[in-house]
Every structure is written in structure tokens, then in C-alpha cells.
PDB file of C-alpha atoms in Angstrom:
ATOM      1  CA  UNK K1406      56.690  -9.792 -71.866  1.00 55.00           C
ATOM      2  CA  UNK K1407      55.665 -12.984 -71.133  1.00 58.00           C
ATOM      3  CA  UNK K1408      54.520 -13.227 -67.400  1.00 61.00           C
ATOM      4  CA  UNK K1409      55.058 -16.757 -65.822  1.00 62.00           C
ATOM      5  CA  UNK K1410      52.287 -17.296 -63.191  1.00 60.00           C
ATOM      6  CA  UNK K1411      53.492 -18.617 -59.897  1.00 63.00           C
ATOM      7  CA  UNK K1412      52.002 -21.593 -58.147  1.00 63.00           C
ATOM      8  CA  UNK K1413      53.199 -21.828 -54.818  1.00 63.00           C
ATOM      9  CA  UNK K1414      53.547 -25.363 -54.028  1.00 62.00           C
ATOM     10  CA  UNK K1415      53.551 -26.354 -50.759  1.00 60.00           C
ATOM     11  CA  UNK K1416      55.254 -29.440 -49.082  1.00 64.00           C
ATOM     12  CA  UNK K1417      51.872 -30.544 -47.223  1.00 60.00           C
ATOM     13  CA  UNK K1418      50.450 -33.468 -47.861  1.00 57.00           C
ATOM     14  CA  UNK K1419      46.917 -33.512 -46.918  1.00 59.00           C
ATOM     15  CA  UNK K1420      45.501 -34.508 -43.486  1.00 64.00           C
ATOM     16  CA  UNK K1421      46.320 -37.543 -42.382  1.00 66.00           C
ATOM     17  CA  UNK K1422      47.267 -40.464 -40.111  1.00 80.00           C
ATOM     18  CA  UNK K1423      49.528 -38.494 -37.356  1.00 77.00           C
ATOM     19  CA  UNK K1424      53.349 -37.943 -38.483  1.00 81.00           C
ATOM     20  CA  UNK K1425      56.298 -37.422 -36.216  1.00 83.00           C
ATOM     21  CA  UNK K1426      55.620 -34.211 -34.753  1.00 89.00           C
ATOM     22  CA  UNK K1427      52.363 -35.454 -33.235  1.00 90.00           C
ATOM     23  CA  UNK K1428      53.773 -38.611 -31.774  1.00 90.00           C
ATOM     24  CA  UNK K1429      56.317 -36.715 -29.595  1.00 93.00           C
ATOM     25  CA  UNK K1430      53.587 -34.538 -28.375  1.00 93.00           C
ATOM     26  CA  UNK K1431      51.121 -36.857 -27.519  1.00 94.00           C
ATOM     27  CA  UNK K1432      53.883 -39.284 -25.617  1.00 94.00           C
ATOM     28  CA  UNK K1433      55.165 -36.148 -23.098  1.00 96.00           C
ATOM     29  CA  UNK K1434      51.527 -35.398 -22.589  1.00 97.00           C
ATOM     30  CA  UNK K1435      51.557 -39.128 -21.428  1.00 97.00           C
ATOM     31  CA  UNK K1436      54.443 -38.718 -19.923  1.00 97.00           C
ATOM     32  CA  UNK K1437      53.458 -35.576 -17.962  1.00 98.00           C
ATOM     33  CA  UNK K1438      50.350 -37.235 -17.098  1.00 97.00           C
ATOM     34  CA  UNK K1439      51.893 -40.521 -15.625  1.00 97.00           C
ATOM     35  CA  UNK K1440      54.416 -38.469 -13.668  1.00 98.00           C
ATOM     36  CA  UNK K1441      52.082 -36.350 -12.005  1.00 97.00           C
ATOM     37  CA  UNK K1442      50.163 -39.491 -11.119  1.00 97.00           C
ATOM     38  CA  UNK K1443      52.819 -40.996  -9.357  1.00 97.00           C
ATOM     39  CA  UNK K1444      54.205 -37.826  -7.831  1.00 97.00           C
ATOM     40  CA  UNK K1445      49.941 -37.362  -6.357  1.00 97.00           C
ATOM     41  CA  UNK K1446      50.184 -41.452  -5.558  1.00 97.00           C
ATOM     42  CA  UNK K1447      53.604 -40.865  -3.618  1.00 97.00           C
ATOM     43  CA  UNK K1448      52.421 -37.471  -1.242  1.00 97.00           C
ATOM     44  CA  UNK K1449      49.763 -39.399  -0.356  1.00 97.00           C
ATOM     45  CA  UNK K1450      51.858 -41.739   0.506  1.00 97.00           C
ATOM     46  CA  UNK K1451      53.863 -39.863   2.408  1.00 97.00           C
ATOM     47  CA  UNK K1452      50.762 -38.092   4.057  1.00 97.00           C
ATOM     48  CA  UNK K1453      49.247 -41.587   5.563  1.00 98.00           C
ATOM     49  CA  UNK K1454      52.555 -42.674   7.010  1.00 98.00           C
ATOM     50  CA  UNK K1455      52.973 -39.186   8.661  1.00 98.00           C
ATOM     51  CA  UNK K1456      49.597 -40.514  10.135  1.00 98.00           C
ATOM     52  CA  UNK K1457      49.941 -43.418  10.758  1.00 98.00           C
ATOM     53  CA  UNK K1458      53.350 -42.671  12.798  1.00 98.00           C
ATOM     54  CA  UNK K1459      51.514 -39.816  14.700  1.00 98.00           C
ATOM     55  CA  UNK K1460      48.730 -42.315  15.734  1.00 98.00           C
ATOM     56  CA  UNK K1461      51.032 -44.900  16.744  1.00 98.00           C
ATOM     57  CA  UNK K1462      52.823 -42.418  19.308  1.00 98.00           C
ATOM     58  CA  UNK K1463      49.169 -41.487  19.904  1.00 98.00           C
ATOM     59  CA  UNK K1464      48.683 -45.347  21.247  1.00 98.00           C
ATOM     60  CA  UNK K1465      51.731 -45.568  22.497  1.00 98.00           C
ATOM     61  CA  UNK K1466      51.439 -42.553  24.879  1.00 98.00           C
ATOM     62  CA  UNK K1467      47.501 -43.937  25.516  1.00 98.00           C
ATOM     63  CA  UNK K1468      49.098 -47.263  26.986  1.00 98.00           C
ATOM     64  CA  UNK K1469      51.244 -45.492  28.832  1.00 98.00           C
ATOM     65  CA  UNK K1470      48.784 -43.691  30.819  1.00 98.00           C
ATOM     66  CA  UNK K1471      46.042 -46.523  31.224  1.00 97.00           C
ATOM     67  CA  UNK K1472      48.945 -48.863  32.465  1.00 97.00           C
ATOM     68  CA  UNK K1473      49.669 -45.195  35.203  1.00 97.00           C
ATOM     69  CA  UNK K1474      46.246 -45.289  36.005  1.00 97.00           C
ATOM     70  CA  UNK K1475      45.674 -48.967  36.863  1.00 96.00           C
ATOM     71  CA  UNK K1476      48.719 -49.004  38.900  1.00 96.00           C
ATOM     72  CA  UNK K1477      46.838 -45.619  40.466  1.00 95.00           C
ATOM     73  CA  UNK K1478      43.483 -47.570  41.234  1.00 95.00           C
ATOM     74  CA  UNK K1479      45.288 -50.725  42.270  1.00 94.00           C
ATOM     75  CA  UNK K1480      47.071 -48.784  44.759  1.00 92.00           C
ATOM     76  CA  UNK K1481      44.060 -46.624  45.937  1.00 91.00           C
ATOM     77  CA  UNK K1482      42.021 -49.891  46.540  1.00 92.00           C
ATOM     78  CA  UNK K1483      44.553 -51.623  48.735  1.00 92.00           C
ATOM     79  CA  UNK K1484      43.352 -52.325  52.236  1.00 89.00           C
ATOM     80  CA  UNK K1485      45.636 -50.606  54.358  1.00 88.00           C
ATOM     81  CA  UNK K1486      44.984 -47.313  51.743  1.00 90.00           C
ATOM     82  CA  UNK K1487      41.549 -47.417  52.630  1.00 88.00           C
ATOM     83  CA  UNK K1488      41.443 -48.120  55.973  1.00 87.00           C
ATOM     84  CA  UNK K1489      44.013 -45.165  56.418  1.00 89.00           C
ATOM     85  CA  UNK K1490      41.460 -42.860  54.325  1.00 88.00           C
ATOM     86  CA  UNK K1491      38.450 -44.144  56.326  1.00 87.00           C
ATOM     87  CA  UNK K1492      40.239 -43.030  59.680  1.00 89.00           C
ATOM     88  CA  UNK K1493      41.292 -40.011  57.933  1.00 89.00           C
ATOM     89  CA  UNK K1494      38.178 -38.808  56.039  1.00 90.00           C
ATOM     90  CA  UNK K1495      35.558 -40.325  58.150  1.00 90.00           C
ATOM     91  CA  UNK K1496      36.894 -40.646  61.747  1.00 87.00           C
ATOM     92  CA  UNK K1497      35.969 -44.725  61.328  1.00 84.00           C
ATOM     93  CA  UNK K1498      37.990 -47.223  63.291  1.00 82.00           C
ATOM     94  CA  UNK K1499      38.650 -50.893  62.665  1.00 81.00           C
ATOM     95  CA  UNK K1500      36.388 -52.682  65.240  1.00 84.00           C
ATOM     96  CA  UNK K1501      37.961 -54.931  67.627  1.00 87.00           C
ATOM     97  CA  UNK K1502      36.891 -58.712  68.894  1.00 87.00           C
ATOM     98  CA  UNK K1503      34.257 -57.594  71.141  1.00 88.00           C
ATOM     99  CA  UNK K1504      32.602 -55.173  68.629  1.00 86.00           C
ATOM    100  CA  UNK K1505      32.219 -58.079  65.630  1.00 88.00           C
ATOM    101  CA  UNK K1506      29.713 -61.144  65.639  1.00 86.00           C
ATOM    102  CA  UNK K1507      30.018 -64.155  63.942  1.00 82.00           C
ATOM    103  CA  UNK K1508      26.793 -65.655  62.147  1.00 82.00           C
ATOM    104  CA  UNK K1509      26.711 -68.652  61.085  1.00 82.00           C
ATOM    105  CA  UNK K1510      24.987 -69.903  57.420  1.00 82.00           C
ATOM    106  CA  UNK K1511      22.146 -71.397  59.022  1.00 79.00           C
ATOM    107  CA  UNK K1512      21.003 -68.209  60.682  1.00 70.00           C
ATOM    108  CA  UNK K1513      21.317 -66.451  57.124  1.00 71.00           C
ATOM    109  CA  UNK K1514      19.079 -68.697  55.422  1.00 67.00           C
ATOM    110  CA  UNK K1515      15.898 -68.466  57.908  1.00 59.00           C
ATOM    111  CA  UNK K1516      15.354 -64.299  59.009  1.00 60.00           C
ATOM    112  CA  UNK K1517      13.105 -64.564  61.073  1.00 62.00           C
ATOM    113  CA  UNK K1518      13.030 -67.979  63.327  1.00 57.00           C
ATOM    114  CA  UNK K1519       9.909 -67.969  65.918  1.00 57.00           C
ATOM    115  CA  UNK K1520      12.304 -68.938  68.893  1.00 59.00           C
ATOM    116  CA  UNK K1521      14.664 -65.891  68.635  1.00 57.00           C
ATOM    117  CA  UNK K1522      11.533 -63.144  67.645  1.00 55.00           C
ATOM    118  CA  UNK K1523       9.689 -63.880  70.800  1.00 54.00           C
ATOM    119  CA  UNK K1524      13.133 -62.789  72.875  1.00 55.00           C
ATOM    120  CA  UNK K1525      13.764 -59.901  70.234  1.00 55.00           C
ATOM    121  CA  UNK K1526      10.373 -58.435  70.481  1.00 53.00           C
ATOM    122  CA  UNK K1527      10.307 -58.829  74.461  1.00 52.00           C
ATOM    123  CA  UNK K1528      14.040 -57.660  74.777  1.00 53.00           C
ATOM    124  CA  UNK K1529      12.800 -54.090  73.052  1.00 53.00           C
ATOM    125  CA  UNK K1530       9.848 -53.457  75.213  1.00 49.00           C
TER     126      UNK K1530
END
């Protein structure tokens, strides 16, 4: 009997520069990679707007309030407001003719004139 050896023989060719196989695998891996890029790139996309919208209402509803509160302080400082309040709060009156002086500029510049202390000074004894 004459035995035949066998030699398996195998298709392979030896390691090389990448064939087909390897090309499809590395461009989904690209592929993969690039769309989970942009996917990342758009939620934070999506995130800052969600911001920046909630910020803008934020400003929006800020403006609102310092434009309520100037017309508040305008109002409270108005004359007749607080000259009501004073008679209210404080029991204060407006003074009438006889209760006000005038002074003139001249008697603000010189306090203390030697003609007028003489008569103050005697007046208080």
C-alpha cells in the first residue's frame, strides 16, 4: 500500500498590506466614531440653547421687575406721597407763610456778621 501523505494547503497568503475584510472594518469604526461625534457635538448643542432660552426669560422677567420697581420708587418719592406719609407717620405739617423765612445769599456766605451777634447774644440773655 502506498500511503500518499497529505499536505494541507491553505489559501493564506502571508501577512500583509490589509485586504478587503480589514478595510470595511476599519471604515465603520470611522464611521461609528464620526457619528458619535456629531451626535455628542449636537446634545450639546441642544443643551446650550435650552440655556440660553432659559436665561433669556431669566432677563426678560429681570426687566420686568426693575422697570415695577422704578415705577414703585418714582411713585413713593413724589411730593404729595411724602408729604401724605410725613402727616401720617410723623404727625408733621406743611408750615404756612408765617412759619417760613426767607434768607437771602448774602446772609449765607458771612455766619456770623458782628452787627446781627451783638442783638443775638443780647436778645438771649
Amino acid at each position: 500500500m502506498v500511503t500518499k501523505s497529505t499536505k494541507r494547503t491553505t489559501r493564506r497568503s502571508p501577512r500583509g498590506p490589509l485586504k478587503g475584510r480589514s478595510w470595511i472594518a476599519i471604515g465603520l469604526g470611522v464611521f461609528v466614531v464620526v457619528a458619535s461625534l456629531v451626535v455628542w457635538r449636537r446634545s450639546v448643542g441642544v443643551a446650550t440653547a435650552r440655556d440660553m432660552r432659559r436665561l433669556s426669560d431669566q432677563q426678560r422677567a429681570l426687566l420686568s421687575q426693575k422697570t415695577t420697581l422704578d415705577r414703585d420708587i418714582r411713585s413713593a418719592m413724589s411730593r404729595s406721597r411724602v408729604i401724605s406719609e410725613a402727616e401720617r407717620r410723623l404727625g408733621l405739617h406743611v408750615a404756612t407763610d408765617a412759619q417760613t423765612r426767607m434768607l437771602s445769599d448774602s446772609m449765607l456766605g458771612d455766619p456770623v456778621r458782628p452787627d446781627t451777634a451783638a442783638s443775638d447774644s443780647a436778645s438771649r440773655s
